[in-house]
XYZ file of N, CA, C and O in Angstrom:
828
model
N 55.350 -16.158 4.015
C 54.620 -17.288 4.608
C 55.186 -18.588 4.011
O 55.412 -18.659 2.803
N 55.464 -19.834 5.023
C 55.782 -21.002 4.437
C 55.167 -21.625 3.352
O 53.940 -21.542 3.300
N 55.713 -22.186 2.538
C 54.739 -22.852 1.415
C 53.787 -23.628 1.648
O 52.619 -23.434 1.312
N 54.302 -24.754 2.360
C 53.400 -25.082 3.150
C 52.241 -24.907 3.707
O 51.398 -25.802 3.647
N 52.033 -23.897 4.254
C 50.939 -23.324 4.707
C 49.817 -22.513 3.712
O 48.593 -22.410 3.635
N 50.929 -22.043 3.056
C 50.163 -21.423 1.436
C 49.308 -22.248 1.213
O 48.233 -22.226 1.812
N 49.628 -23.203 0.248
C 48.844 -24.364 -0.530
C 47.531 -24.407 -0.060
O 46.539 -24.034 -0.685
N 47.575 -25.042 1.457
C 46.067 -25.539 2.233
C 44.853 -24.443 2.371
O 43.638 -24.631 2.447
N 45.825 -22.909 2.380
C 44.644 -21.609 2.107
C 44.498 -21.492 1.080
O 43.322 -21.359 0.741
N 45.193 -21.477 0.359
C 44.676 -21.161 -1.161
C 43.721 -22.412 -1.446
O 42.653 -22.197 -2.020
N 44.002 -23.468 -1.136
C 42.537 -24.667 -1.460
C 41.297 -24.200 -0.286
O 40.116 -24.463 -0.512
N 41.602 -23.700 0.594
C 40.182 -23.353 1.288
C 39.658 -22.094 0.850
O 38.468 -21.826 0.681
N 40.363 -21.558 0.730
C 40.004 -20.049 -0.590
C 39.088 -20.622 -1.753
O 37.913 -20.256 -1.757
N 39.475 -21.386 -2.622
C 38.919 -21.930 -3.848
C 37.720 -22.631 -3.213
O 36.766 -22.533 -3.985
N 37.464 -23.168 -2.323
C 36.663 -24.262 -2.111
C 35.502 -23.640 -1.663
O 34.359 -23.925 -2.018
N 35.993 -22.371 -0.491
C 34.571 -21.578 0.262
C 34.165 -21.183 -1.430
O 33.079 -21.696 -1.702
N 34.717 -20.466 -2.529
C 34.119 -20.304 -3.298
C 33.089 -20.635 -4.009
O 32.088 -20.085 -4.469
N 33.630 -21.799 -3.988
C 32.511 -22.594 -4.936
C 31.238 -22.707 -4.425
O 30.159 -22.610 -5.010
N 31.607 -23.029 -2.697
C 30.275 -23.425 -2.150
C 29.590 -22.100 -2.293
O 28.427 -22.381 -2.003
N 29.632 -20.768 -2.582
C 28.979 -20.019 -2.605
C 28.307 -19.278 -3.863
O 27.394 -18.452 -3.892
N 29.133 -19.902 -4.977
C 28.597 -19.692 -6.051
C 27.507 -20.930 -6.130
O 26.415 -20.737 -6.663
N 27.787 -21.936 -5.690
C 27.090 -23.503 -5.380
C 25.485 -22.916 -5.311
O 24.616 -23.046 -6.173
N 25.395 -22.246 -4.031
C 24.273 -21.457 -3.103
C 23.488 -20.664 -4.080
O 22.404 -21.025 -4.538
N 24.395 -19.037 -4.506
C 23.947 -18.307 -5.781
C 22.744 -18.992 -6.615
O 21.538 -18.751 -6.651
N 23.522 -19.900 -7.243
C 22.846 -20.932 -8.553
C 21.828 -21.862 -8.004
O 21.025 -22.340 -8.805
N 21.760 -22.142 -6.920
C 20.435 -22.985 -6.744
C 20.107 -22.249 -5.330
O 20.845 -22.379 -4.354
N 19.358 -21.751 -5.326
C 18.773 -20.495 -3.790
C 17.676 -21.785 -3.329
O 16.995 -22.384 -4.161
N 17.658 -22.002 -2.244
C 16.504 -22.635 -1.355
C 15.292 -21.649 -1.232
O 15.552 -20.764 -0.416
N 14.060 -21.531 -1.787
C 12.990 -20.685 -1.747
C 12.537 -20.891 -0.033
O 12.613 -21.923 0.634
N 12.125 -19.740 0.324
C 12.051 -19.473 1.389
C 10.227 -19.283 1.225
O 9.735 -18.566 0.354
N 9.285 -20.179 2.374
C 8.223 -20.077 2.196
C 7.851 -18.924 3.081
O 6.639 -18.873 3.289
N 8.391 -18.211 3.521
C 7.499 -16.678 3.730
C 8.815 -15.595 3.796
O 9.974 -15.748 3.409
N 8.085 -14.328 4.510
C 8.706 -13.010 3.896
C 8.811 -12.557 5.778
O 7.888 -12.961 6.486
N 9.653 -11.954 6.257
C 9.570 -11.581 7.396
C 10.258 -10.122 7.265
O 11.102 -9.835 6.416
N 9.739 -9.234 8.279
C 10.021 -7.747 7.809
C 9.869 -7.687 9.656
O 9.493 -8.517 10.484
N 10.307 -6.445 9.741
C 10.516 -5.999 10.955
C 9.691 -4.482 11.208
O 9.132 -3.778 10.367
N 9.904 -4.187 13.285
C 9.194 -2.690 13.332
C 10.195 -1.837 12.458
O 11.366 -2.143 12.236
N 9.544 -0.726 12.003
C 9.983 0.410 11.699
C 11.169 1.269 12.326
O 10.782 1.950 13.276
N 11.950 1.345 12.149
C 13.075 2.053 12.684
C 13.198 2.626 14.204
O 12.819 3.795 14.273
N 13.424 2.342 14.835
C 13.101 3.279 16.402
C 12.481 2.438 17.302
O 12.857 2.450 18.474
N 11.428 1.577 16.877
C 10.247 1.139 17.697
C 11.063 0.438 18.707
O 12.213 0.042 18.519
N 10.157 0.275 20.146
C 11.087 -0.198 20.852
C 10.385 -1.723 21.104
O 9.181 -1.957 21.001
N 11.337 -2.605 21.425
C 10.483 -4.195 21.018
C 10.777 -4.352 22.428
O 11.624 -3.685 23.023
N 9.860 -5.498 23.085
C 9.417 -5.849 24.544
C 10.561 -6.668 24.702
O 10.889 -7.500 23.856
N 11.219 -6.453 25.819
C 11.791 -7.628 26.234
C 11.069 -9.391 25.748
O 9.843 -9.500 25.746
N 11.629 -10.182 25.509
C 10.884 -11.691 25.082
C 12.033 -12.704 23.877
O 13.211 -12.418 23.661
N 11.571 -13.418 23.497
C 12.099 -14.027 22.810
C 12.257 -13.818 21.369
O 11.613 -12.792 21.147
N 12.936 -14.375 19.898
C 13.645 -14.002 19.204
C 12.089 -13.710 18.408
O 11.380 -14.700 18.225
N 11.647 -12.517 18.005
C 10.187 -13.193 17.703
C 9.691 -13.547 16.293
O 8.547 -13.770 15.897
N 11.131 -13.536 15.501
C 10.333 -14.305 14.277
C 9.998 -15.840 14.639
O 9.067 -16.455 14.120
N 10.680 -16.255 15.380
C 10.733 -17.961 15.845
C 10.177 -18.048 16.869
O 10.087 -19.206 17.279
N 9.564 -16.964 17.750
C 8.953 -17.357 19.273
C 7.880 -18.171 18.604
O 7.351 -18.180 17.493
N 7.756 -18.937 19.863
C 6.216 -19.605 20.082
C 5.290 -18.537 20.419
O 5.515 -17.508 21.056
N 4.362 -18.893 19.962
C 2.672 -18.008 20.817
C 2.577 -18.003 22.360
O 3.271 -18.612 23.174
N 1.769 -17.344 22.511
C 1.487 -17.354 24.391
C 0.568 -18.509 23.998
O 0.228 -18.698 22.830
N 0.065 -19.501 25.321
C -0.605 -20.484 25.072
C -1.929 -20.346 25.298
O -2.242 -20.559 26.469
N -2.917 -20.024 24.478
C -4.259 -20.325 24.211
C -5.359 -21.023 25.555
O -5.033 -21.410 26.677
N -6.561 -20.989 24.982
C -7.509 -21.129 25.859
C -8.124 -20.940 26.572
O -8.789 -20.125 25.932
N -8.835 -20.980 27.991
C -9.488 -20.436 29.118
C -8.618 -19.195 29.552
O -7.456 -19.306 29.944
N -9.377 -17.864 29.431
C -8.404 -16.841 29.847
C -8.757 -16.230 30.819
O -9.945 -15.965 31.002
N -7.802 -15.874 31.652
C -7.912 -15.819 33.199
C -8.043 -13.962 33.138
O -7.206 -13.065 33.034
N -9.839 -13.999 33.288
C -9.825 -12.387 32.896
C -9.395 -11.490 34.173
O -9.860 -10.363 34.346
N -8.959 -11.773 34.585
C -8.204 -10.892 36.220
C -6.754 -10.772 35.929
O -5.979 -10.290 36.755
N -6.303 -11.290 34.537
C -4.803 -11.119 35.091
C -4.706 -10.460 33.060
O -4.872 -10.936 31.936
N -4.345 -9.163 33.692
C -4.503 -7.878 32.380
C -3.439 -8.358 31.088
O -3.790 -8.081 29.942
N -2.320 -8.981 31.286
C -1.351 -9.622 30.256
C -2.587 -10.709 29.392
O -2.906 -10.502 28.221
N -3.066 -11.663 30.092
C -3.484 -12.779 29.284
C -4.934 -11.896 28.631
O -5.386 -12.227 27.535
N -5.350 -11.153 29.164
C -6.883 -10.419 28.686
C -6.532 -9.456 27.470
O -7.350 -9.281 26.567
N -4.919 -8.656 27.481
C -4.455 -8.060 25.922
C -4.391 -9.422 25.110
O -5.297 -9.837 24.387
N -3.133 -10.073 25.353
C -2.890 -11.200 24.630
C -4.055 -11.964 23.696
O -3.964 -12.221 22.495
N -5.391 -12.306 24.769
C -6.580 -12.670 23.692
C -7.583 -11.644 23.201
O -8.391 -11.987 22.338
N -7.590 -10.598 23.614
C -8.299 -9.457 22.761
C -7.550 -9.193 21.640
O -8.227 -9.452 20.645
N -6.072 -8.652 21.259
C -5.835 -7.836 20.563
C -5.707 -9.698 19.470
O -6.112 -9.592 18.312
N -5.355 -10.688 19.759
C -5.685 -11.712 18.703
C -7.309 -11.702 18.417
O -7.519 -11.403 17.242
N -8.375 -11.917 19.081
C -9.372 -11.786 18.219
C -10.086 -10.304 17.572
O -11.020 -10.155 16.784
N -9.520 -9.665 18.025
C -9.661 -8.207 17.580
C -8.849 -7.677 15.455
O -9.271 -7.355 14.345
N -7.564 -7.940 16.175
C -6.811 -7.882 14.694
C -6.577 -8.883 13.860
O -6.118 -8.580 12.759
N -6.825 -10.291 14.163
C -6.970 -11.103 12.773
C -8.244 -11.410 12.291
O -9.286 -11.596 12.919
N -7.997 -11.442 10.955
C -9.608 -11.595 10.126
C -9.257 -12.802 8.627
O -8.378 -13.022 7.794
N -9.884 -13.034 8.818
C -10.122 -13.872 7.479
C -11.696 -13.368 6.169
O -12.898 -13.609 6.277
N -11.296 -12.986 5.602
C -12.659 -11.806 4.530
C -13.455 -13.365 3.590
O -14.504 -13.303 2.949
N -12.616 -14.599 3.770
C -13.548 -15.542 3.179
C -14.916 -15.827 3.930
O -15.979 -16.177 3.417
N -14.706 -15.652 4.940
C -16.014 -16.198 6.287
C -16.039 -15.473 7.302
O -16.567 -16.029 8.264
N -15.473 -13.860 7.585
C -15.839 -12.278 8.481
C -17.163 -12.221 7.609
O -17.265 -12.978 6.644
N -18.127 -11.378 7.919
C -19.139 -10.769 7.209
C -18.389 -9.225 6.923
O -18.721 -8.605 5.912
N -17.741 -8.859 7.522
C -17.325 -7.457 7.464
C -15.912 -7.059 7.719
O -15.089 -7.928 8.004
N -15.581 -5.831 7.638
C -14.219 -5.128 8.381
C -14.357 -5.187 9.475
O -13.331 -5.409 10.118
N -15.289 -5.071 10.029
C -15.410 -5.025 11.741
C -15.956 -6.097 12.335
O -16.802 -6.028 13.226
N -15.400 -7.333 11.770
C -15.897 -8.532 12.331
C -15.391 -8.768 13.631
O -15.989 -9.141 14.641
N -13.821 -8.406 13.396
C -13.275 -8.547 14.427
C -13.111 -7.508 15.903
O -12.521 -7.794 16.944
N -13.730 -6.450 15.614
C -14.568 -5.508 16.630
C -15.526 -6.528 17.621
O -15.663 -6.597 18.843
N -16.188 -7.373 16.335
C -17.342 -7.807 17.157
C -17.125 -8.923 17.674
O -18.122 -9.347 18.258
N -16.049 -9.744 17.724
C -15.359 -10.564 17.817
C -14.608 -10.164 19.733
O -14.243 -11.142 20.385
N -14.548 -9.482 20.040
C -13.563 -9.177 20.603
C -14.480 -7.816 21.575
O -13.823 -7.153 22.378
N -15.548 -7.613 21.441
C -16.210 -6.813 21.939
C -16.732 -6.796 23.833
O -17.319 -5.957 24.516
N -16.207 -8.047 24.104
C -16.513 -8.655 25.325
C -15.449 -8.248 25.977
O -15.558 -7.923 27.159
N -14.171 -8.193 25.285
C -12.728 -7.657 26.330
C -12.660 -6.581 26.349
O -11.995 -6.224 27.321
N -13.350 -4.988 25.186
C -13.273 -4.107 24.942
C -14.702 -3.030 26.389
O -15.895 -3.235 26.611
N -13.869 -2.155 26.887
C -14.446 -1.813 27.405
C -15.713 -0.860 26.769
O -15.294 -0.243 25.790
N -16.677 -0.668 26.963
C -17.851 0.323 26.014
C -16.981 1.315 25.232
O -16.703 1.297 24.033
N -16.682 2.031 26.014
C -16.576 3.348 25.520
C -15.744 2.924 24.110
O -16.016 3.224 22.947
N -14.734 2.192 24.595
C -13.374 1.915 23.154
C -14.346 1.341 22.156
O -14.445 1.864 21.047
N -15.100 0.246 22.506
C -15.561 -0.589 21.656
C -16.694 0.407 20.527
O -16.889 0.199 19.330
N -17.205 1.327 21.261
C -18.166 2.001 20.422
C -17.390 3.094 20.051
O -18.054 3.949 19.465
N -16.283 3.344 20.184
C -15.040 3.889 19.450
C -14.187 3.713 17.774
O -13.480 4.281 16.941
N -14.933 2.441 18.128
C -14.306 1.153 16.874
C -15.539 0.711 16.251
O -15.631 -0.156 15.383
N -16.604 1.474 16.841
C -18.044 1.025 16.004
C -19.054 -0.279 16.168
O -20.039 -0.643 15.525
N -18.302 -0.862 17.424
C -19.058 -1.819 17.833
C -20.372 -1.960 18.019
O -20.756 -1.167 18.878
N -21.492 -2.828 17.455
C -22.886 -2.460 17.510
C -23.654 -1.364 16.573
O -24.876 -1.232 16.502
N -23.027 -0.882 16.125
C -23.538 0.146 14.566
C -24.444 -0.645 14.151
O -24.384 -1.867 14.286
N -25.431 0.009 13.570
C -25.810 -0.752 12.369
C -25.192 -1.128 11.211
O -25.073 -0.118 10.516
N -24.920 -1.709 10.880
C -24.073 -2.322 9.387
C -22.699 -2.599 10.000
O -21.788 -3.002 9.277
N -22.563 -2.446 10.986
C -21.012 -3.503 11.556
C -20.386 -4.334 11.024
O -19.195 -4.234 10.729
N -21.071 -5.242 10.831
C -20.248 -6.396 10.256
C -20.879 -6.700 8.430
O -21.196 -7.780 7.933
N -20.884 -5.754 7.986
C -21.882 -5.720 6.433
C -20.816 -5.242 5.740
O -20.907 -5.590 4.562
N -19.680 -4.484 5.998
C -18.849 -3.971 5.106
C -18.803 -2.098 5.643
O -17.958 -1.369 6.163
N -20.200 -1.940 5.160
C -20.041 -0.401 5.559
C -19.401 0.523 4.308
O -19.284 0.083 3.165
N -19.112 1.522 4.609
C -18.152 2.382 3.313
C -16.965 1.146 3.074
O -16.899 0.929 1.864
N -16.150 0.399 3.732
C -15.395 -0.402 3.251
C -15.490 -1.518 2.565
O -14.682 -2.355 2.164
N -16.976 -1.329 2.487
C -17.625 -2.751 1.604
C -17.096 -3.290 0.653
O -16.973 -4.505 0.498
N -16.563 -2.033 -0.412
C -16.227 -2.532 -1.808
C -14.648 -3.360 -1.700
O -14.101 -4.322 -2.239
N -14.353 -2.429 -0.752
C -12.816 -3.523 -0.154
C -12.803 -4.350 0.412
O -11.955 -5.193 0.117
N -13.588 -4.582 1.395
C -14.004 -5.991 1.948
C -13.824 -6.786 0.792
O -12.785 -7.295 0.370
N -15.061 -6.828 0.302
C -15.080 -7.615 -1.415
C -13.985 -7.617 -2.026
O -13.990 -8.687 -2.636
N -13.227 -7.190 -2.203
C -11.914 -7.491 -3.055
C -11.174 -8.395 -2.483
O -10.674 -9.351 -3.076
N -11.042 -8.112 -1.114
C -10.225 -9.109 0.307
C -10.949 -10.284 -0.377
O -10.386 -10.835 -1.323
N -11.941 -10.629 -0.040
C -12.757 -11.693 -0.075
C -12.469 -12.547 -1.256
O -12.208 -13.748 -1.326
N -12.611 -11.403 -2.386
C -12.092 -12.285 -3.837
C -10.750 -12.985 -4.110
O -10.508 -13.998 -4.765
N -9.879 -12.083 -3.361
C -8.657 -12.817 -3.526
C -8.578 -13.845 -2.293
O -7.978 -14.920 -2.285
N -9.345 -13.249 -1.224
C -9.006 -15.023 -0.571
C -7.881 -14.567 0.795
O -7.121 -15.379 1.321
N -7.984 -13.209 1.167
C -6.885 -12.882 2.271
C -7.677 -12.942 3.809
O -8.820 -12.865 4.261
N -6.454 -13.108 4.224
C -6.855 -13.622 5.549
C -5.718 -13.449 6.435
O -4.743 -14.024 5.953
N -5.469 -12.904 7.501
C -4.146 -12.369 8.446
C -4.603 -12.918 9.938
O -5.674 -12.600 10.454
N -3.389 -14.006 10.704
C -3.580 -14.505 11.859
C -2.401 -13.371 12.553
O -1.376 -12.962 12.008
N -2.889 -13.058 13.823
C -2.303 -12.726 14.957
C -1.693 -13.428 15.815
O -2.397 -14.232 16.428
N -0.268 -13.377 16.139
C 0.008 -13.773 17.552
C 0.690 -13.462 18.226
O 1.813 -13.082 17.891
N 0.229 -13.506 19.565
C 1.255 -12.580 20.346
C 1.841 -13.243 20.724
O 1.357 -14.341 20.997
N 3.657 -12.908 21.048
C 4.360 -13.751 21.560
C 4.649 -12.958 22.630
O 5.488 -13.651 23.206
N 4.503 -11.859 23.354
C 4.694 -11.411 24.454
C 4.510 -9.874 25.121
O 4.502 -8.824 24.478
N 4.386 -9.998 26.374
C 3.456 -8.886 26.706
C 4.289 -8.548 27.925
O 4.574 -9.402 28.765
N 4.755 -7.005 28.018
C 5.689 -6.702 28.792
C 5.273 -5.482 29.397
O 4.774 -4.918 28.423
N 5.093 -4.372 30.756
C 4.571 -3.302 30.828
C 5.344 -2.587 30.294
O 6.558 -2.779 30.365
N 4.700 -1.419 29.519
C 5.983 0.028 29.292
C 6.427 0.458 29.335
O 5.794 1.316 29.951
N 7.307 0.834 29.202
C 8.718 1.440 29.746
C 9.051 0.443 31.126
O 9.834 0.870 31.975
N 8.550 -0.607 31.252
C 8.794 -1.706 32.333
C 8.525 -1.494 33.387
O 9.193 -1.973 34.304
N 7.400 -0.663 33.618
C 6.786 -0.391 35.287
C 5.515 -0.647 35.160
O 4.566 -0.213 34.507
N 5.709 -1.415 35.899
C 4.227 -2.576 36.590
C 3.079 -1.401 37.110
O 3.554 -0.548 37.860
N 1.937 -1.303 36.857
C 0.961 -0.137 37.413
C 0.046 -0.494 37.814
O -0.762 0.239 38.385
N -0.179 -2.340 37.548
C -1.639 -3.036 37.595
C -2.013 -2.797 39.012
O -2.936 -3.569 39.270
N -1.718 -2.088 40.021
C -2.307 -2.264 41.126
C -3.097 -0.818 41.485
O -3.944 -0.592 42.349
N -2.623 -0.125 40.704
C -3.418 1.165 39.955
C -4.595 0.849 39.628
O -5.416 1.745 39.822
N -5.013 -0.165 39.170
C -5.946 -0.244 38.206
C -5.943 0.444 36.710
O -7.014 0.714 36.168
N -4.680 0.714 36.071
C -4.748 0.907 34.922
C -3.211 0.326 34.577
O -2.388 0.013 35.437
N -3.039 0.262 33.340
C -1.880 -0.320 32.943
C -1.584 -0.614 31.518
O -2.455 -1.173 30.852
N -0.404 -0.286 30.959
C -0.367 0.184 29.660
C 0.911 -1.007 29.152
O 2.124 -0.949 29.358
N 0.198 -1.938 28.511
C 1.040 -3.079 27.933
C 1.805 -2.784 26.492
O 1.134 -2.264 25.601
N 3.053 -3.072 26.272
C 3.384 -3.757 24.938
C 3.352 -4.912 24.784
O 3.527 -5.648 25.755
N 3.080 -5.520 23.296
C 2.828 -6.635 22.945
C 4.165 -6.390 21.626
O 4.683 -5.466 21.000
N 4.262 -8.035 21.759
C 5.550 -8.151 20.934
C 4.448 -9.015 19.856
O 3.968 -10.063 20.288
N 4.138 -8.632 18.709
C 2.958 -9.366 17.713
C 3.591 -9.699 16.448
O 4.096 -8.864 15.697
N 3.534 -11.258 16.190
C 3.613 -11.608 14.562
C 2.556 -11.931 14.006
O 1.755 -12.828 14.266
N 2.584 -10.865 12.915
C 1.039 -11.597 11.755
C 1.946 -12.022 10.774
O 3.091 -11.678 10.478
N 0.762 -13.267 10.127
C 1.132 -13.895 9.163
C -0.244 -13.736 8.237
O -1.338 -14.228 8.513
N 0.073 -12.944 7.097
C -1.067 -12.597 5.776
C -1.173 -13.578 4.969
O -0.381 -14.493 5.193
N -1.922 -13.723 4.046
C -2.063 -14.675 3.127
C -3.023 -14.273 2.236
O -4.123 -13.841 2.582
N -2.684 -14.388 1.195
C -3.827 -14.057 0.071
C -3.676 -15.312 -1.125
O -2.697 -15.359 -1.870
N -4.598 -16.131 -1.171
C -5.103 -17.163 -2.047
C -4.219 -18.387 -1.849
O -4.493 -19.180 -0.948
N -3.459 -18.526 -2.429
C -2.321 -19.709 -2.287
C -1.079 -19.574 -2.024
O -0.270 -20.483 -1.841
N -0.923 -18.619 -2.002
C 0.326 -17.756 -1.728
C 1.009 -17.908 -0.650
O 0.331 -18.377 0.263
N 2.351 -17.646 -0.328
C 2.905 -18.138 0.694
C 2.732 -17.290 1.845
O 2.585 -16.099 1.569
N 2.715 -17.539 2.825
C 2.266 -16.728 4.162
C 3.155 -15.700 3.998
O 4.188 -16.048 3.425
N 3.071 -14.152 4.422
C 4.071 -12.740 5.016
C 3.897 -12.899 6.399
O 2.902 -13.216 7.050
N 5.295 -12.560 6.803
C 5.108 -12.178 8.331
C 5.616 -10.685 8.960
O 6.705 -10.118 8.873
N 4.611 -10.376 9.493
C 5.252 -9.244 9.743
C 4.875 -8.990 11.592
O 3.938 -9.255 12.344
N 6.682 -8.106 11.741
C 6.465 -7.999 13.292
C 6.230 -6.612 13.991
O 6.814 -5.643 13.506
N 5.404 -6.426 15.118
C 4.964 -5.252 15.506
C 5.140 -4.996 16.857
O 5.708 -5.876 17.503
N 4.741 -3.878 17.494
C 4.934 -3.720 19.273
C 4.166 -2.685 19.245
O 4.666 -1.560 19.263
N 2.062 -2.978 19.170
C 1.496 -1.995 19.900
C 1.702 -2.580 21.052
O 2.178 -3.646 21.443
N 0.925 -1.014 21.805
C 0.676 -1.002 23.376
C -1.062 -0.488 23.307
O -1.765 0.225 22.592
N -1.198 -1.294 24.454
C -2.965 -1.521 24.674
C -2.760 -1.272 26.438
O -2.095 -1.757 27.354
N -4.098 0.127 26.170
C -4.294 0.205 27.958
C -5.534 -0.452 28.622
O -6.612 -0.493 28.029
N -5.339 -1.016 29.990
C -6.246 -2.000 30.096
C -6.766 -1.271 31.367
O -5.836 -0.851 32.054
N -8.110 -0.986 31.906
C -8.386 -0.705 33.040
C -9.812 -1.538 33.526
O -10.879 -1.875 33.013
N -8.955 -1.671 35.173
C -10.068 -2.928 35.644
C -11.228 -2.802 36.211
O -11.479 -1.635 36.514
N -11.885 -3.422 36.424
C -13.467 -3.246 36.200
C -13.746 -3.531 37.740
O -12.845 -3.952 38.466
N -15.265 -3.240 38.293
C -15.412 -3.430 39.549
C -15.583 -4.984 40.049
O -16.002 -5.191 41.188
N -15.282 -5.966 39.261
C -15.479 -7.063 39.573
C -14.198 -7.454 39.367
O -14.061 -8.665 39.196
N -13.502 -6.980 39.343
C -11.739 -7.309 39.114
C -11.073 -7.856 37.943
O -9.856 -8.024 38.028
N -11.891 -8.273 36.469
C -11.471 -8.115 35.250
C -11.089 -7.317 35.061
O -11.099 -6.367 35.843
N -10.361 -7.305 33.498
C -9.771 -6.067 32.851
C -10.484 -6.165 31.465
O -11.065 -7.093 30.901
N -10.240 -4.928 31.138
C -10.509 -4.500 29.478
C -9.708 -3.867 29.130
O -9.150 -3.116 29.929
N -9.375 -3.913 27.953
C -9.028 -2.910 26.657
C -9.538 -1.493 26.965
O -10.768 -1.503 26.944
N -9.165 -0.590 27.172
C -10.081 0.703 26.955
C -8.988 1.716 25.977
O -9.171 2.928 25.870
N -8.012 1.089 25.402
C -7.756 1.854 24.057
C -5.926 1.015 24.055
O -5.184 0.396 24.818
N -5.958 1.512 22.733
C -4.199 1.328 21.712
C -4.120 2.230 20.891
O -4.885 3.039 20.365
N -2.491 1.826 20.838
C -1.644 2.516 20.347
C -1.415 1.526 19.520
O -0.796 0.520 19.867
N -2.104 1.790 17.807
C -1.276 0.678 16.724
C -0.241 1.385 16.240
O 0.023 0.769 15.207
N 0.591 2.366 16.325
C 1.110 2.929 15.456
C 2.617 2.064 14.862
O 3.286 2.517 13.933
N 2.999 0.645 15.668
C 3.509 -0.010 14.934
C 3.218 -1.045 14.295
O 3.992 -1.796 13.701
N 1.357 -1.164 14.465
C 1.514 -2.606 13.524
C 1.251 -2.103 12.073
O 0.664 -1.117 11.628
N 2.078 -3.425 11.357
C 1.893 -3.625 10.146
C 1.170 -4.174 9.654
O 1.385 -5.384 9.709
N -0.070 -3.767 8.898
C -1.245 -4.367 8.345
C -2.004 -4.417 9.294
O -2.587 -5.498 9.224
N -2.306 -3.902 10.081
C -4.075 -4.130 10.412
C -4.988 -4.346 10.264
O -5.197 -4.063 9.085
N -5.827 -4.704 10.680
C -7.122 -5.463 10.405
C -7.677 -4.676 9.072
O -7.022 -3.674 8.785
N -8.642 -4.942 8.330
C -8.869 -3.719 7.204
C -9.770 -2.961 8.023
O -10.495 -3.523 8.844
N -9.771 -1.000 7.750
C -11.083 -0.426 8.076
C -10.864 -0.029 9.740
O -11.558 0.728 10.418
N -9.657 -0.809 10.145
C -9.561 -0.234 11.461
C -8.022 -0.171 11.543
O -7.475 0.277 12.550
């Protein structure tokens, strides 16, 4: 190789170096932790979802089965143990999108529902340290990608980031893809009438 040409690599050789020992020695702290599904899981068609935006909030149009998962399985699986009364706050929370049968599946209406229950003593610990986990879905795709809603039943994935927190601590995020089946009602809403969490990470406590 010309000498010439030598010289200018060997200074960009030396130079990427440094900048990377540069990096090494002073690391930029990263304010949260992001982890992914479990090996295999299959993720919904949608956007990149540590960085997606949320679906957008508010008046939910209970006839159309995407936006009726989207706000059930958020008030269903996030909880905050400073101001829930219970593990199953968010059962009761969310008991209006849940069709009977599921909902009293999940213990909805028990006596001691929202009191703790056998999970009481863990509740209380949640509580002491101050944890609290938001839901959001960034997208909702049918399964295996065939549309069934005209069935009247229909079996969604959700592409879901929670973000945990315990006391001051920096938020975790972690990403998931249950599927929630929704079947519609004689007035043409939908409900929840059961899921599949088997990929989220961290769930609500107790459920």
């Amino acid at each position: 190789m010309p000498r010439l040409l030598l010289v200018p690599m060997l200074l960009l050789v030396v130079l990427a170096g440094c900048g990377t020992l540069d990096r090494a020695a002073n690391p930029t702290p990263s304010p949260s932790v992001t982890t992914g599904p479990p090996p295999g899981a299959s993720q919904a068609p949608g956007p990149p979802l540590a960085t997606a935006t949320a679906l957008a909030t508010g008046e939910v149009d209970r006839t159309n089965p995407a936006a009726v998962a989207a706000d059930c399985f958020t008030r269903w699986q996030s909880f905050d143990a400073r101001t829930d009364s219970g593990p199953s706050a968010g059962v009761e929370r969310a008991r209006n999108c849940l069709t009977e049968d599921f909902a009293a599946s999940l213990g909805a209406g028990a006596p001691g529902a929202t009191d703790g229950g056998a999970d009481g003593r863990a509740w209380q610990d949640l509580r002491a340290q101050g944890a609290r986990s938001q839901v959001s879905v960034l997208a909702t795709t049918p399964l295996g990608g065939i549309d069934t809603t005209a069935t009247g039943r229909v079996v969604l994935q959700l592409n879901v980031r929670r973000e945990s927190t315990t006391g001051n601590e920096a938020p975790v995020a972690a990403l998931s893809t249950p599927a929630l089946t929704l079947l519609r009602q004689d007035d043409g809403t939908w409900r929840v009438a059961g899921a599949d969490l088997a990929s989220v990470a961290g769930d609500a406590p107790g459920r």
